Short mmCIF file of C-alpha atoms in Angstrom, two decimals:
data_model
loop_
_atom_site.label_atom_id
_atom_site.label_comp_id
_atom_site.label_asym_id
_atom_site.label_seq_id
_atom_site.Cartn_x
_atom_site.Cartn_y
_atom_site.Cartn_z
CA GLN A 263 0.00 0.00 0.00
CA ALA A 264 1.46 3.32 -1.04
CA LEU A 265 1.12 6.32 1.21
CA GLU A 266 0.18 9.64 -0.34
CA GLY A 267 3.74 10.92 -0.02
CA ASP A 268 4.99 7.91 -1.97
CA LEU A 269 3.00 9.05 -5.01
CA VAL A 270 4.44 12.57 -5.20
CA LEU A 271 7.24 11.54 -7.55
CA ALA A 272 4.81 9.87 -9.95
CA PHE A 273 2.70 13.03 -10.17
CA THR A 274 5.67 15.30 -10.93
CA ALA A 275 5.61 13.86 -14.46
CA ARG A 276 2.03 15.20 -14.83
CA PRO A 277 0.44 12.00 -16.10
CA ARG A 278 -2.88 12.19 -17.93
CA ARG A 279 -4.13 9.15 -16.05
CA VAL A 280 -3.03 7.25 -12.96
CA VAL A 281 -4.06 3.70 -12.14
CA LEU A 282 -3.46 2.48 -8.60
CA VAL A 283 -3.49 -1.27 -8.14
CA GLY A 284 -3.65 -2.77 -4.71
CA ASP A 285 -5.73 -4.56 -2.15
CA PRO A 286 -6.76 -2.64 0.96
CA ALA A 287 -7.71 -5.96 2.60
CA GLN A 288 -4.04 -7.02 2.51
CA LEU A 289 -1.17 -5.77 4.65
CA PRO A 290 -1.01 -2.01 5.24
CA ALA A 291 1.86 0.24 4.25
CA THR A 292 5.06 -0.02 6.28
CA LEU A 293 5.57 2.93 8.60
CA LEU A 294 8.89 3.56 10.30
CA SER A 295 7.76 6.64 12.22
CA LEU A 296 5.56 6.43 15.31
CA GLU A 297 4.42 10.00 14.69
CA ALA A 298 3.25 9.15 11.16
CA SER A 299 1.36 6.10 12.41
CA ARG A 300 -0.65 8.31 14.80
CA THR A 301 -1.69 10.80 12.13
CA GLN A 302 -3.65 10.78 8.89
CA ARG A 303 -0.38 10.14 7.06
CA ALA A 304 -0.72 6.52 8.11
CA ARG A 305 -3.61 5.93 5.69
CA SER A 306 -2.83 4.55 2.27
CA ALA A 307 -3.51 6.65 -0.80
CA MET A 308 -5.90 3.99 -2.06
CA ALA A 309 -7.91 4.00 1.18
CA ARG A 310 -8.22 7.78 1.08
CA LEU A 311 -9.32 7.76 -2.59
CA MET A 312 -11.84 4.99 -1.94
CA GLU A 313 -13.32 6.95 0.97
CA ALA A 314 -13.55 10.02 -1.29
CA GLY A 315 -15.72 8.05 -3.70
CA ASP A 316 -13.24 7.65 -6.55
CA HIS A 317 -13.85 4.83 -9.03
CA VAL A 318 -12.82 1.42 -7.68
CA SER A 319 -12.93 -1.92 -9.49
CA LEU A 320 -12.71 -5.21 -7.64
CA LEU A 321 -10.88 -8.04 -9.36
CA ASP A 322 -13.25 -10.62 -7.96
CA THR A 323 -11.81 -13.88 -9.26
CA GLN A 324 -8.82 -15.56 -7.65
CA TYR A 325 -6.86 -18.27 -9.44
CA ARG A 326 -4.42 -19.56 -6.81
CA MET A 327 -6.40 -21.28 -4.05
CA HIS A 328 -8.74 -24.23 -4.00
CA PRO A 329 -12.31 -23.10 -3.17
CA ASP A 330 -12.16 -24.87 0.22
CA ILE A 331 -9.11 -22.81 1.18
CA ALA A 332 -10.38 -19.57 -0.41
CA ALA A 333 -13.72 -19.74 1.44
CA PHE A 334 -12.33 -18.19 4.64
CA PRO A 335 -10.64 -15.08 3.15
CA ALA A 336 -13.58 -14.59 0.77
CA SER A 337 -15.95 -14.49 3.73
CA ALA A 338 -13.77 -12.76 6.33
CA PHE A 339 -12.17 -10.03 4.21
CA TYR A 340 -14.22 -9.61 1.02
CA ASN A 341 -17.82 -10.06 2.24
CA GLY A 342 -18.27 -13.04 -0.07
CA ALA A 343 -17.38 -11.03 -3.20
CA LEU A 344 -14.21 -13.03 -3.95
CA ARG A 345 -14.84 -15.91 -6.35
CA THR A 346 -12.65 -18.84 -7.32
CA SER A 347 -11.84 -19.69 -10.92
CA PRO A 348 -13.81 -22.71 -12.15
CA ALA A 349 -10.47 -24.29 -13.16
CA ASN A 350 -9.42 -24.27 -9.49
CA ALA A 351 -12.67 -25.90 -8.40
CA ALA A 352 -11.93 -28.90 -10.62
CA ARG A 353 -8.59 -29.59 -8.93
CA PRO A 354 -8.55 -31.83 -5.86
CA CYS A 355 -7.78 -30.05 -2.60
CA ALA A 356 -4.22 -30.87 -1.49
CA PHE A 357 -5.33 -31.05 2.14
CA SER A 358 -8.33 -33.36 1.72
CA ALA A 359 -6.27 -36.35 2.92
CA VAL A 360 -5.50 -34.68 6.27
CA PRO A 361 -7.63 -36.57 8.83
CA ALA A 362 -7.88 -33.76 11.41
CA ARG A 363 -9.63 -30.42 11.29
CA TYR A 364 -6.31 -28.68 12.02
CA CYS A 365 -2.86 -29.80 10.99
CA LEU A 366 0.45 -28.17 11.93
CA VAL A 367 3.40 -29.02 9.72
CA ASP A 368 6.88 -28.17 10.98
CA VAL A 369 9.07 -27.37 7.98
#
């Protein structure tokens, strides 16, 4: 997540159009200053633009996780709006052979 100050350099070139790509449901921007984290400077540029009502498009199809694994983040972070590619649904779940509800693997 880019902070507003991070975008200053990009705007010095006076672009006709700017496209920000990111996911506000993922990790926030890294802040090294305690003062910045206590102020409005801690918000990402994308979060501020979204709150201002700027146009936002959700890429609603994920292609990496099996639907059984993707169900939790889709529900917990995306209000059910995240879908799984039909190609992923056809693949067997790698964890279906695990006999317990939870499994810890020390690697």
